[in-house]
mmCIF file of C-alpha atoms and ligand atoms in Angstrom:
data_model
loop_
_atom_site.group_PDB
_atom_site.id
_atom_site.type_symbol
_atom_site.label_atom_id
_atom_site.label_comp_id
_atom_site.label_asym_id
_atom_site.label_seq_id
_atom_site.Cartn_x
_atom_site.Cartn_y
_atom_site.Cartn_z
ATOM 1 C CA MET A 234 -17.185 36.662 -0.739
ATOM 2 C CA LYS A 235 -14.889 37.963 -2.885
ATOM 3 C CA ASN A 236 -12.496 35.040 -3.228
ATOM 4 C CA GLU A 237 -15.356 32.561 -3.275
ATOM 5 C CA LYS A 238 -14.627 31.071 -6.877
ATOM 6 C CA TYR A 239 -10.746 31.690 -6.723
ATOM 7 C CA TRP A 240 -10.257 28.462 -8.106
ATOM 8 C CA GLU A 241 -11.693 29.651 -11.569
ATOM 9 C CA THR A 242 -8.830 32.073 -11.850
ATOM 10 C CA TRP A 243 -6.177 29.428 -12.203
ATOM 11 C CA SER A 244 -4.742 29.240 -15.592
ATOM 12 C CA ASP A 245 -4.231 25.830 -17.121
ATOM 13 C CA ASN A 246 -0.357 26.059 -16.639
ATOM 14 C CA GLU A 247 -0.876 26.986 -12.995
ATOM 15 C CA LEU A 248 -3.328 24.028 -12.491
ATOM 16 C CA GLN A 249 -1.032 21.645 -14.128
ATOM 17 C CA ALA A 250 2.207 22.991 -11.943
ATOM 18 C CA PHE A 251 -0.257 22.602 -8.970
ATOM 19 C CA GLN A 252 -1.217 19.075 -9.693
ATOM 20 C CA GLU A 253 2.461 17.963 -10.369
ATOM 21 C CA ALA A 254 3.637 19.283 -7.133
ATOM 22 C CA PHE A 255 0.933 17.909 -5.369
ATOM 23 C CA ILE A 256 1.270 14.536 -6.967
ATOM 24 C CA THR A 257 5.004 14.229 -6.687
ATOM 25 C CA TRP A 258 4.780 15.003 -2.768
ATOM 26 C CA TYR A 259 2.450 12.192 -2.297
ATOM 27 C CA GLU A 260 4.500 9.596 -4.451
ATOM 28 C CA LYS A 261 7.359 10.655 -1.944
ATOM 29 C CA GLU A 262 5.319 10.648 1.207
ATOM 30 C CA LYS A 263 2.445 8.350 0.779
ATOM 31 C CA ARG A 264 1.419 6.326 3.819
ATOM 32 C CA ASN A 265 2.220 2.694 3.598
ATOM 33 C CA LEU A 266 -1.247 1.409 4.212
ATOM 34 C CA PRO A 267 -2.446 -2.419 3.870
ATOM 35 C CA TRP A 268 -5.352 -1.265 1.306
ATOM 36 C CA ARG A 269 -2.981 0.521 -0.660
ATOM 37 C CA VAL A 270 -0.719 -2.545 -1.580
ATOM 38 C CA ASN A 271 -3.103 -2.897 -5.057
ATOM 39 C CA LEU A 272 -6.050 -1.125 -6.703
ATOM 40 C CA ASP A 273 -8.622 -3.922 -5.678
ATOM 41 C CA PRO A 274 -11.946 -2.167 -5.465
ATOM 42 C CA TYR A 275 -13.175 -4.746 -2.619
ATOM 43 C CA ARG A 276 -10.173 -3.633 -0.310
ATOM 44 C CA ILE A 277 -10.548 0.007 -1.037
ATOM 45 C CA TRP A 278 -14.352 0.160 -0.353
ATOM 46 C CA ILE A 279 -13.909 -2.083 2.921
ATOM 47 C CA SER A 280 -11.028 0.285 4.219
ATOM 48 C CA GLU A 281 -12.794 3.545 3.302
ATOM 49 C CA ILE A 282 -16.074 2.321 5.347
ATOM 50 C CA MET A 283 -13.840 1.594 8.196
ATOM 51 C CA LEU A 284 -12.451 4.970 7.979
ATOM 52 C CA GLN A 285 -15.332 6.846 8.499
ATOM 53 C CA GLN A 286 -15.328 7.811 12.110
ATOM 54 C CA THR A 287 -12.281 5.972 13.020
ATOM 55 C CA ARG A 288 -8.499 6.715 13.047
ATOM 56 C CA VAL A 289 -6.126 4.933 10.309
ATOM 57 C CA ASP A 290 -3.963 3.340 13.415
ATOM 58 C CA THR A 291 -7.157 1.905 15.024
ATOM 59 C CA VAL A 292 -8.502 0.537 11.513
ATOM 60 C CA ILE A 293 -5.474 -1.476 10.510
ATOM 61 C CA ASP A 294 -5.817 -4.395 12.747
ATOM 62 C CA TYR A 295 -9.630 -4.588 12.007
ATOM 63 C CA TYR A 296 -8.870 -4.496 8.341
ATOM 64 C CA TYR A 297 -6.551 -7.173 8.286
ATOM 65 C CA ARG A 298 -8.766 -9.410 10.385
ATOM 66 C CA PHE A 299 -11.755 -8.408 8.040
ATOM 67 C CA MET A 300 -9.974 -9.410 4.997
ATOM 68 C CA GLU A 301 -8.813 -12.669 6.581
ATOM 69 C CA TRP A 302 -12.570 -13.540 7.516
ATOM 70 C CA PHE A 303 -13.986 -12.087 4.502
ATOM 71 C CA PRO A 304 -11.544 -12.241 1.484
ATOM 72 C CA THR A 305 -14.014 -11.628 -1.287
ATOM 73 C CA ILE A 306 -17.203 -10.132 -1.721
ATOM 74 C CA LYS A 307 -18.991 -13.346 -1.989
ATOM 75 C CA ASP A 308 -17.845 -14.419 1.385
ATOM 76 C CA LEU A 309 -18.972 -10.840 2.834
ATOM 77 C CA ALA A 310 -22.390 -11.394 1.101
ATOM 78 C CA GLU A 311 -22.653 -14.921 2.914
ATOM 79 C CA ALA A 312 -21.344 -13.769 6.280
ATOM 80 C CA PRO A 313 -23.384 -14.983 9.444
ATOM 81 C CA ASP A 314 -24.489 -11.806 10.985
ATOM 82 C CA ASP A 315 -22.845 -12.564 14.590
ATOM 83 C CA ARG A 316 -19.490 -13.122 12.773
ATOM 84 C CA LEU A 317 -19.933 -10.032 10.829
ATOM 85 C CA LEU A 318 -20.400 -7.854 14.002
ATOM 86 C CA LYS A 319 -17.910 -9.799 15.678
ATOM 87 C CA ALA A 320 -15.307 -8.598 13.080
ATOM 88 C CA TRP A 321 -16.683 -4.885 13.666
ATOM 89 C CA GLU A 322 -16.762 -4.909 17.437
ATOM 90 C CA GLY A 323 -15.252 -2.164 19.072
ATOM 91 C CA LEU A 324 -15.217 -0.053 15.807
ATOM 92 C CA GLY A 325 -18.886 1.570 16.585
ATOM 93 C CA TYR A 326 -21.395 2.533 14.079
ATOM 94 C CA TYR A 327 -22.333 -0.987 13.360
ATOM 95 C CA SER A 328 -24.803 0.042 10.877
ATOM 96 C CA ARG A 329 -21.696 0.309 8.721
ATOM 97 C CA ALA A 330 -21.010 -3.493 8.790
ATOM 98 C CA ARG A 331 -24.587 -4.395 8.241
ATOM 99 C CA ASN A 332 -24.762 -2.184 5.041
ATOM 100 C CA LEU A 333 -21.464 -3.650 3.788
ATOM 101 C CA LYS A 334 -23.183 -7.151 3.885
ATOM 102 C CA VAL A 335 -26.247 -5.922 2.057
ATOM 103 C CA ALA A 336 -24.127 -4.099 -0.491
ATOM 104 C CA ALA A 337 -22.255 -7.404 -1.187
ATOM 105 C CA GLN A 338 -25.444 -9.214 -1.763
ATOM 106 C CA GLN A 339 -26.458 -6.440 -4.079
ATOM 107 C CA ILE A 340 -23.119 -6.623 -5.963
ATOM 108 C CA MET A 341 -23.677 -10.799 -6.399
ATOM 109 C CA THR A 342 -27.225 -10.482 -7.624
ATOM 110 C CA GLU A 343 -27.267 -7.275 -9.596
ATOM 111 C CA PHE A 344 -23.452 -6.906 -10.559
ATOM 112 C CA ASP A 345 -22.589 -10.694 -11.519
ATOM 113 C CA GLY A 346 -20.194 -10.844 -8.235
ATOM 114 C CA GLN A 347 -18.320 -7.717 -9.612
ATOM 115 C CA MET A 348 -17.910 -4.275 -8.227
ATOM 116 C CA PRO A 349 -19.747 -1.943 -10.585
ATOM 117 C CA LYS A 350 -17.598 0.283 -12.304
ATOM 118 C CA THR A 351 -19.253 3.577 -12.629
ATOM 119 C CA ILE A 352 -19.876 6.368 -10.128
ATOM 120 C CA GLU A 353 -23.602 5.943 -10.607
ATOM 121 C CA GLU A 354 -23.805 2.403 -10.063
ATOM 122 C CA ILE A 355 -21.457 2.305 -7.205
ATOM 123 C CA ARG A 356 -23.851 4.959 -5.524
ATOM 124 C CA GLN A 357 -26.505 2.428 -5.972
ATOM 125 C CA LEU A 358 -25.018 0.112 -3.238
ATOM 126 C CA LYS A 359 -26.376 0.340 0.336
ATOM 127 C CA GLY A 360 -24.356 2.438 2.535
ATOM 128 C CA ILE A 361 -22.033 4.350 -0.223
ATOM 129 C CA GLY A 362 -22.329 7.989 -0.362
ATOM 130 C CA PRO A 363 -20.675 10.375 -2.474
ATOM 131 C CA TYR A 364 -17.283 10.413 -0.636
ATOM 132 C CA THR A 365 -16.846 6.456 -0.613
ATOM 133 C CA ALA A 366 -17.926 6.129 -4.509
ATOM 134 C CA GLY A 367 -15.622 9.104 -5.071
ATOM 135 C CA ALA A 368 -12.795 7.070 -3.438
ATOM 136 C CA ILE A 369 -13.500 3.710 -5.051
ATOM 137 C CA GLY A 370 -14.147 4.947 -8.458
ATOM 138 C CA SER A 371 -11.124 7.307 -8.462
ATOM 139 C CA ILE A 372 -8.669 4.849 -6.871
ATOM 140 C CA ALA A 373 -9.827 1.673 -8.506
ATOM 141 C CA PHE A 374 -11.338 2.979 -11.845
ATOM 142 C CA GLN A 375 -9.437 6.309 -12.438
ATOM 143 C CA ILE A 376 -12.627 8.069 -12.554
ATOM 144 C CA PRO A 377 -12.016 11.806 -12.152
ATOM 145 C CA GLU A 378 -14.480 11.975 -9.123
ATOM 146 C CA PRO A 379 -13.841 13.898 -5.864
ATOM 147 C CA ALA A 380 -13.790 12.387 -2.693
ATOM 148 C CA ILE A 381 -14.786 14.957 -0.383
ATOM 149 C CA ASP A 382 -14.931 14.392 3.590
ATOM 150 C CA GLY A 383 -14.176 16.581 6.446
ATOM 151 C CA ASN A 384 -10.378 16.576 5.880
ATOM 152 C CA VAL A 385 -10.713 17.379 2.225
ATOM 153 C CA MET A 386 -13.161 20.177 2.987
ATOM 154 C CA ARG A 387 -10.467 21.714 5.487
ATOM 155 C CA VAL A 388 -7.855 21.678 2.875
ATOM 156 C CA VAL A 389 -9.781 23.033 0.102
ATOM 157 C CA SER A 390 -11.548 25.883 2.367
ATOM 158 C CA ARG A 391 -8.074 26.987 3.195
ATOM 159 C CA LEU A 392 -6.575 26.572 -0.256
ATOM 160 C CA PHE A 393 -9.329 28.967 -1.846
ATOM 161 C CA GLU A 394 -10.628 30.732 1.526
ATOM 162 C CA ILE A 395 -14.048 29.218 0.909
ATOM 163 C CA SER A 396 -16.108 30.526 3.942
ATOM 164 C CA ASP A 397 -19.293 28.319 3.170
ATOM 165 C CA ASP A 398 -20.116 26.693 6.433
ATOM 166 C CA ILE A 399 -18.844 22.951 6.078
ATOM 167 C CA ALA A 400 -21.468 21.566 8.524
ATOM 168 C CA LYS A 401 -24.191 22.489 5.956
ATOM 169 C CA PRO A 402 -25.015 19.914 3.272
ATOM 170 C CA SER A 403 -25.723 22.769 0.665
ATOM 171 C CA SER A 404 -22.120 23.729 0.974
ATOM 172 C CA ARG A 405 -21.014 20.596 -0.503
ATOM 173 C CA LYS A 406 -21.437 21.913 -4.151
ATOM 174 C CA VAL A 407 -19.022 24.509 -3.694
ATOM 175 C CA PHE A 408 -16.378 22.128 -2.649
ATOM 176 C CA GLU A 409 -17.461 19.810 -5.519
ATOM 177 C CA ALA A 410 -16.963 22.724 -7.964
ATOM 178 C CA ALA A 411 -13.734 23.195 -6.793
ATOM 179 C CA MET A 412 -12.352 19.901 -6.529
ATOM 180 C CA TYR A 413 -13.598 19.107 -10.229
ATOM 181 C CA LYS A 414 -11.585 21.973 -11.339
ATOM 182 C CA ILE A 415 -8.117 20.924 -9.453
ATOM 183 C CA ILE A 416 -8.370 17.358 -9.705
ATOM 184 C CA ASP A 417 -5.867 15.253 -11.820
ATOM 185 C CA GLN A 418 -7.804 13.965 -14.776
ATOM 186 C CA TYR A 419 -5.124 11.259 -15.495
ATOM 187 C CA ARG A 420 -4.223 10.205 -11.806
ATOM 188 C CA PRO A 421 -7.457 11.144 -9.854
ATOM 189 C CA GLY A 422 -7.028 8.314 -7.473
ATOM 190 C CA ASP A 423 -3.557 9.549 -6.403
ATOM 191 C CA PHE A 424 -4.917 13.092 -6.168
ATOM 192 C CA ASN A 425 -7.746 12.178 -3.899
ATOM 193 C CA GLN A 426 -5.465 10.107 -1.827
ATOM 194 C CA ALA A 427 -2.733 13.200 -1.638
ATOM 195 C CA MET A 428 -5.682 15.277 -0.525
ATOM 196 C CA MET A 429 -6.642 12.796 2.110
ATOM 197 C CA ASP A 430 -2.879 12.707 3.374
ATOM 198 C CA LEU A 431 -2.213 16.091 3.475
ATOM 199 C CA GLY A 432 -5.509 16.748 5.647
ATOM 200 C CA SER A 433 -4.454 14.117 8.185
ATOM 201 C CA SER A 434 -0.807 14.820 8.302
ATOM 202 C CA ILE A 435 -0.018 18.426 7.495
ATOM 203 C CA CYS A 436 -3.086 20.714 6.947
ATOM 204 C CA THR A 437 -4.509 19.474 10.514
ATOM 205 C CA PRO A 438 -7.219 21.211 12.307
ATOM 206 C CA THR A 439 -5.717 23.438 14.841
ATOM 207 C CA SER A 440 -2.139 24.078 13.698
ATOM 208 C CA PRO A 441 -1.298 23.245 10.039
ATOM 209 C CA LYS A 442 2.298 22.731 9.332
ATOM 210 C CA CYS A 443 2.466 24.745 6.542
ATOM 211 C CA GLU A 444 6.228 24.988 6.202
ATOM 212 C CA GLU A 445 6.154 21.473 5.160
ATOM 213 C CA CYS A 446 3.090 21.696 3.019
ATOM 214 C CA PRO A 447 3.567 21.010 -0.923
ATOM 215 C CA ILE A 448 0.915 23.113 -1.997
ATOM 216 C CA GLN A 449 2.024 26.291 0.351
ATOM 217 C CA SER A 450 2.877 28.652 -2.795
ATOM 218 C CA TYR A 451 -0.904 27.881 -4.181
ATOM 219 C CA CYS A 452 -2.581 28.416 -0.960
ATOM 220 C CA LEU A 453 -4.643 31.804 -0.329
ATOM 221 C CA SER A 454 -5.072 31.536 3.054
ATOM 222 C CA TYR A 455 -1.341 30.832 3.739
ATOM 223 C CA LYS A 456 -0.842 33.892 1.668
ATOM 224 C CA ASN A 457 -3.122 36.011 3.973
ATOM 225 C CA ASN A 458 -2.178 34.051 7.010
ATOM 226 C CA THR A 459 -5.823 33.313 7.674
ATOM 227 C CA MET A 460 -5.443 29.692 8.001
ATOM 228 C CA THR A 461 -7.117 29.154 11.323
ATOM 229 C CA ASN A 462 -10.176 31.118 10.002
ATOM 230 C CA PHE A 463 -10.892 28.225 7.942
ATOM 231 C CA PRO A 464 -12.828 26.094 7.663
ATOM 232 C CA VAL A 465 -16.022 27.875 8.715
ATOM 233 C CA LYS A 466 -17.980 25.351 10.665
ATOM 234 C CA SER A 467 -21.208 25.689 12.806
ATOM 235 C CA LYS A 468 -21.605 24.182 16.192
ATOM 236 C CA LYS A 469 -22.563 20.568 16.067
ATOM 237 C CA MET A 470 -25.950 20.229 18.233
ATOM 238 C CA LYS A 471 -25.132 18.691 21.536
ATOM 239 C CA PRO A 472 -26.159 14.771 21.991
ATOM 240 C CA LYS A 473 -29.209 14.010 23.785
ATOM 241 C CA ASP A 474 -28.551 12.935 27.335
ATOM 242 C CA VAL A 475 -29.984 9.322 28.196
ATOM 243 C CA TYR A 476 -29.842 7.589 31.482
ATOM 244 C CA TYR A 477 -29.821 4.063 32.528
ATOM 245 C CA ILE A 478 -29.426 2.024 35.232
ATOM 246 C CA GLY A 479 -27.031 -1.040 34.466
ATOM 247 C CA GLY A 480 -26.968 -4.412 36.328
ATOM 248 C CA ILE A 481 -24.064 -6.947 36.376
ATOM 249 C CA ILE A 482 -25.813 -10.116 37.511
ATOM 250 C CA GLU A 483 -23.888 -13.008 38.628
ATOM 251 C CA ASN A 484 -25.434 -16.505 39.703
ATOM 252 C CA ASN A 485 -24.038 -19.151 41.701
ATOM 253 C CA GLN A 486 -22.186 -20.675 38.875
ATOM 254 C CA GLN A 487 -20.310 -17.656 38.118
ATOM 255 C CA GLU A 488 -22.168 -17.001 35.177
ATOM 256 C CA PHE A 489 -23.483 -13.534 34.084
ATOM 257 C CA LEU A 490 -26.750 -12.394 32.741
ATOM 258 C CA LEU A 491 -26.656 -10.784 29.256
ATOM 259 C CA GLU A 492 -29.466 -9.468 27.050
ATOM 260 C CA GLN A 493 -29.688 -9.334 23.434
ATOM 261 C CA ARG A 494 -31.014 -6.074 21.872
ATOM 262 C CA ASP A 495 -33.641 -5.821 19.241
ATOM 263 C CA PRO A 496 -32.833 -6.856 15.734
ATOM 264 C CA LYS A 497 -33.794 -3.124 14.680
ATOM 265 C CA GLY A 498 -32.183 0.132 16.204
ATOM 266 C CA LEU A 499 -29.143 1.414 17.848
ATOM 267 C CA LEU A 500 -26.692 -1.488 18.611
ATOM 268 C CA ALA A 501 -29.264 -4.026 16.953
ATOM 269 C CA ASN A 502 -28.710 -7.651 17.865
ATOM 270 C CA MET A 503 -25.586 -6.841 20.404
ATOM 271 C CA TRP A 504 -25.355 -8.276 23.893
ATOM 272 C CA LEU A 505 -25.230 -6.111 26.826
ATOM 273 C CA PHE A 506 -25.704 -6.559 30.573
ATOM 274 C CA PRO A 507 -29.218 -5.728 31.452
ATOM 275 C CA ILE A 508 -29.779 -1.781 31.358
ATOM 276 C CA ALA A 509 -32.859 0.102 32.100
ATOM 277 C CA GLU A 510 -33.792 3.466 31.157
ATOM 278 C CA VAL A 511 -34.706 5.804 34.104
ATOM 279 C CA SER A 512 -35.422 9.610 34.574
ATOM 280 C CA LYS A 513 -32.391 11.977 34.917
ATOM 281 C CA ASP A 514 -33.807 12.943 38.291
ATOM 282 C CA ARG A 515 -33.906 9.188 39.263
ATOM 283 C CA PHE A 516 -30.505 8.831 38.062
ATOM 284 C CA GLU A 517 -29.224 11.881 40.005
ATOM 285 C CA PHE A 518 -31.100 10.899 42.922
ATOM 286 C CA LEU A 519 -29.467 7.269 43.011
ATOM 287 C CA GLN A 520 -26.160 8.636 42.200
ATOM 288 C CA LYS A 521 -26.374 11.193 45.202
ATOM 289 C CA MET A 522 -27.605 8.564 47.608
ATOM 290 C CA LEU A 523 -25.443 5.826 46.942
ATOM 291 C CA ILE A 524 -22.126 7.734 46.746
ATOM 292 C CA LYS A 525 -23.270 9.440 50.158
ATOM 293 C CA ASP A 526 -24.074 5.940 51.768
ATOM 294 C CA ASP A 527 -21.461 4.912 54.245
ATOM 295 C CA GLN A 528 -21.882 1.254 53.062
ATOM 296 C CA GLN A 529 -20.173 2.083 49.929
ATOM 297 C CA LEU A 530 -16.770 1.239 50.957
ATOM 298 C CA SER A 531 -17.893 -2.382 51.547
ATOM 299 C CA LEU A 532 -18.327 -5.081 48.883
ATOM 300 C CA ASP A 533 -19.440 -7.532 51.624
ATOM 301 C CA PHE A 534 -22.477 -9.538 50.891
ATOM 302 C CA GLU A 535 -23.245 -10.854 54.503
ATOM 303 C CA GLU A 536 -25.889 -8.184 54.871
ATOM 304 C CA PRO A 537 -26.853 -7.531 51.610
ATOM 305 C CA LEU A 538 -29.077 -4.216 50.898
ATOM 306 C CA LEU A 539 -31.767 -4.564 48.177
ATOM 307 C CA VAL A 540 -31.384 -1.613 45.755
ATOM 308 C CA ALA A 541 -34.352 -3.121 43.991
ATOM 309 C CA GLU A 542 -36.472 -3.124 47.234
ATOM 310 C CA GLU A 543 -36.035 0.597 47.533
ATOM 311 C CA ASN A 544 -36.489 1.378 44.143
ATOM 312 C CA PRO A 545 -38.890 -1.335 42.897
ATOM 313 C CA GLU A 546 -39.390 0.213 39.449
ATOM 314 C CA ILE A 547 -35.749 -0.709 38.780
ATOM 315 C CA PHE A 548 -35.210 -3.923 37.457
ATOM 316 C CA GLU A 549 -38.531 -5.214 38.461
ATOM 317 C CA ASP A 550 -37.977 -8.139 36.265
ATOM 318 C CA TYR A 551 -34.685 -9.214 38.577
ATOM 319 C CA SER A 552 -36.640 -9.541 42.047
ATOM 320 C CA GLN A 553 -34.469 -12.493 42.915
ATOM 321 C CA VAL A 554 -31.550 -10.490 42.435
ATOM 322 C CA VAL A 555 -29.583 -9.345 45.828
ATOM 323 C CA TRP A 556 -28.117 -6.183 44.737
ATOM 324 C CA GLN A 557 -25.167 -4.541 46.437
ATOM 325 C CA LYS A 558 -26.101 -1.032 47.795
ATOM 326 C CA ARG A 559 -23.402 0.825 45.995
ATOM 327 C CA THR A 560 -22.568 1.537 42.697
ATOM 328 C CA LEU A 561 -19.682 0.056 40.907
ATOM 329 C CA GLY A 562 -19.475 3.588 38.977
ATOM 330 C CA GLU A 563 -20.567 5.203 35.807
ATOM 331 C CA VAL A 564 -20.141 4.538 32.234
ATOM 332 C CA THR A 565 -20.734 7.315 29.604
ATOM 333 C CA HIS A 566 -20.463 6.883 26.096
ATOM 334 C CA ILE A 567 -21.487 9.134 23.140
ATOM 335 C CA PHE A 568 -23.097 7.779 19.891
ATOM 336 C CA SER A 569 -23.484 10.432 17.171
ATOM 337 C CA HIS A 570 -26.759 11.843 18.491
ATOM 338 C CA LEU A 571 -27.100 10.432 22.156
ATOM 339 C CA LYS A 572 -24.939 10.355 25.088
ATOM 340 C CA TRP A 573 -25.584 7.208 27.520
ATOM 341 C CA HIS A 574 -25.099 7.645 31.187
ATOM 342 C CA ILE A 575 -25.002 4.268 32.956
ATOM 343 C CA LEU A 576 -25.018 3.815 36.663
ATOM 344 C CA VAL A 577 -23.668 0.395 37.037
ATOM 345 C CA PHE A 578 -24.682 -2.016 39.904
ATOM 346 C CA TYR A 579 -23.588 -5.626 41.041
ATOM 347 C CA GLY A 580 -25.949 -8.247 42.009
ATOM 348 C CA ARG A 581 -26.104 -11.828 42.794
ATOM 349 C CA GLN A 582 -28.789 -14.089 41.772
ATOM 350 C CA THR A 583 -29.424 -16.886 43.923
ATOM 351 C CA GLY A 584 -31.399 -19.396 41.697
ATOM 352 C CA LEU A 585 -31.513 -19.698 38.128
ATOM 353 C CA THR A 586 -34.271 -18.354 36.111
ATOM 354 C CA ALA A 587 -35.662 -19.720 32.867
ATOM 355 C CA LYS A 588 -33.920 -18.074 30.118
ATOM 356 C CA ASN A 589 -36.100 -16.133 27.399
ATOM 357 C CA GLU A 590 -34.547 -16.197 23.869
ATOM 358 C CA ASN A 591 -33.096 -12.859 24.663
ATOM 359 C CA GLN A 592 -31.058 -13.572 27.413
ATOM 360 C CA ALA A 593 -28.273 -15.726 28.271
ATOM 361 C CA TRP A 594 -25.981 -16.878 31.021
ATOM 362 C CA ALA A 595 -22.592 -16.767 30.131
ATOM 363 C CA THR A 596 -19.145 -17.133 31.961
ATOM 364 C CA LYS A 597 -16.375 -14.593 31.621
ATOM 365 C CA GLU A 598 -14.421 -17.188 29.558
ATOM 366 C CA THR A 599 -17.455 -17.603 26.955
ATOM 367 C CA PHE A 600 -17.686 -13.670 26.550
ATOM 368 C CA SER A 601 -15.873 -13.752 23.436
ATOM 369 C CA ASN A 602 -18.473 -15.688 21.693
ATOM 370 C CA TYR A 603 -20.811 -12.490 22.108
ATOM 371 C CA VAL A 604 -20.785 -9.416 20.235
ATOM 372 C CA PHE A 605 -20.126 -6.589 22.762
ATOM 373 C CA PRO A 606 -20.665 -2.746 21.957
ATOM 374 C CA LYS A 607 -18.419 -0.287 23.744
ATOM 375 C CA PRO A 608 -20.802 0.532 26.484
ATOM 376 C CA GLN A 609 -20.585 -3.219 27.636
ATOM 377 C CA GLN A 610 -17.094 -3.253 27.311
ATOM 378 C CA LYS A 611 -16.820 -0.086 29.704
ATOM 379 C CA MET A 612 -19.462 -1.955 32.096
ATOM 380 C CA LEU A 613 -17.211 -5.040 32.175
ATOM 381 C CA ASP A 614 -14.063 -2.877 32.817
ATOM 382 C CA LEU A 615 -15.828 -1.416 35.857
ATOM 383 C CA TYR A 616 -16.560 -4.800 37.284
ATOM 384 C CA LYS A 617 -13.023 -6.108 36.557
ATOM 385 C CA GLN A 618 -11.514 -3.003 38.262
ATOM 386 C CA GLU A 619 -13.586 -3.719 41.466
ATOM 387 C CA PHE A 620 -12.877 -7.295 41.988
ATOM 388 C CA ARG A 621 -9.634 -7.102 41.178
ATOM 389 C CA LYS A 622 -9.302 -4.819 43.965
ATOM 390 C CA LYS A 623 -10.972 -7.386 46.204
ATOM 391 C CA GLU A 624 -9.193 -10.409 44.920
HETATM 392 S S1 SF4 B 216 -0.421 25.947 3.334
HETATM 393 FE FE1 SF4 B 216 -1.059 25.376 5.233
HETATM 394 S S2 SF4 B 216 -3.129 26.236 5.312
HETATM 395 FE FE2 SF4 B 216 -2.481 25.782 3.156
HETATM 396 S S3 SF4 B 216 -3.185 23.925 2.454
HETATM 397 FE FE3 SF4 B 216 -0.810 23.994 3.373
HETATM 398 S S4 SF4 B 216 -0.810 23.099 5.403
HETATM 399 FE FE4 SF4 B 216 -2.941 23.940 4.683
#
């Protein structure tokens, strides 16, 4: 493309004027965020990891609590796993929290308890990629290293009309080359944060507010009115659909059965009501059959009907459970590569079964002792809606 290296045509004076305009705007408009009160690399690190895939407004409360529970790298390195996951509960992408702890342990053993100060060393820490290393290095240690995420790629692609597909990892080097050229050598942290702020508040995905933009006079796509053509991004792969039957099982003592997931894999070690994977056909069959059923308006257990009896392969381990022959509803949840569909049933268990170590009976009052992922919270919401109606 003809303008692919437009940034190389900028003179030193032009570059300096651009940086000044941008940093002046940042100083005036910067968002007042709790991790910006000082240049502590630990605070910057935690905030940047939380901000991956999560909005600033959501992160703030999590951030305060995390810093209260784990105020130092040492505290994080020694954090009990369940407390760490509790601090992360609801944020999703739980491997981020686990990696934080591993990286904190690395810092304690390999870097004498101090956050390393070079990009190469920061990159050695578990869970830290080029973006986070650039953010920590530039903000805490003033290293002129770009921090390139989707927001920054959007701004830079518009600024220079870069048509490389931002979904392709190979395009990264083009954005890096542009950013190395334009980053302020003396205030790289402020420059990177100005990029982040501009991307989230002004150079937004669908309707950029170019009239308010401090770098408008340098922006090629503004000049050519091509803002909405950038960034170029190929479509993401659709997440794979996975189907489950979920069971909310209550015993005579108003306790609910919870099961802990395996220590490895998706939602590792977290607690859920029991779920069992079924085929799409089975899921759709149950969905239709149960929705059509006349009994569905009744929550009466006087003549309970056994879902399990009619579909013995479902919850075969729960043969003592009397299932209500209707669903409480459906829960869907999208992980980055999977979409879970859970058809949720309610059942009563007359006797108490022996617990195995991955199961627990818990009252509603003690749910807060367990770490629940989002799909579990959604199942619980369905239960609450139904039983609130009934009360
Ligand atoms: S002028 Fe518009 S398109 Fe260009 S960087 Fe500013 S907000 Fe984005």
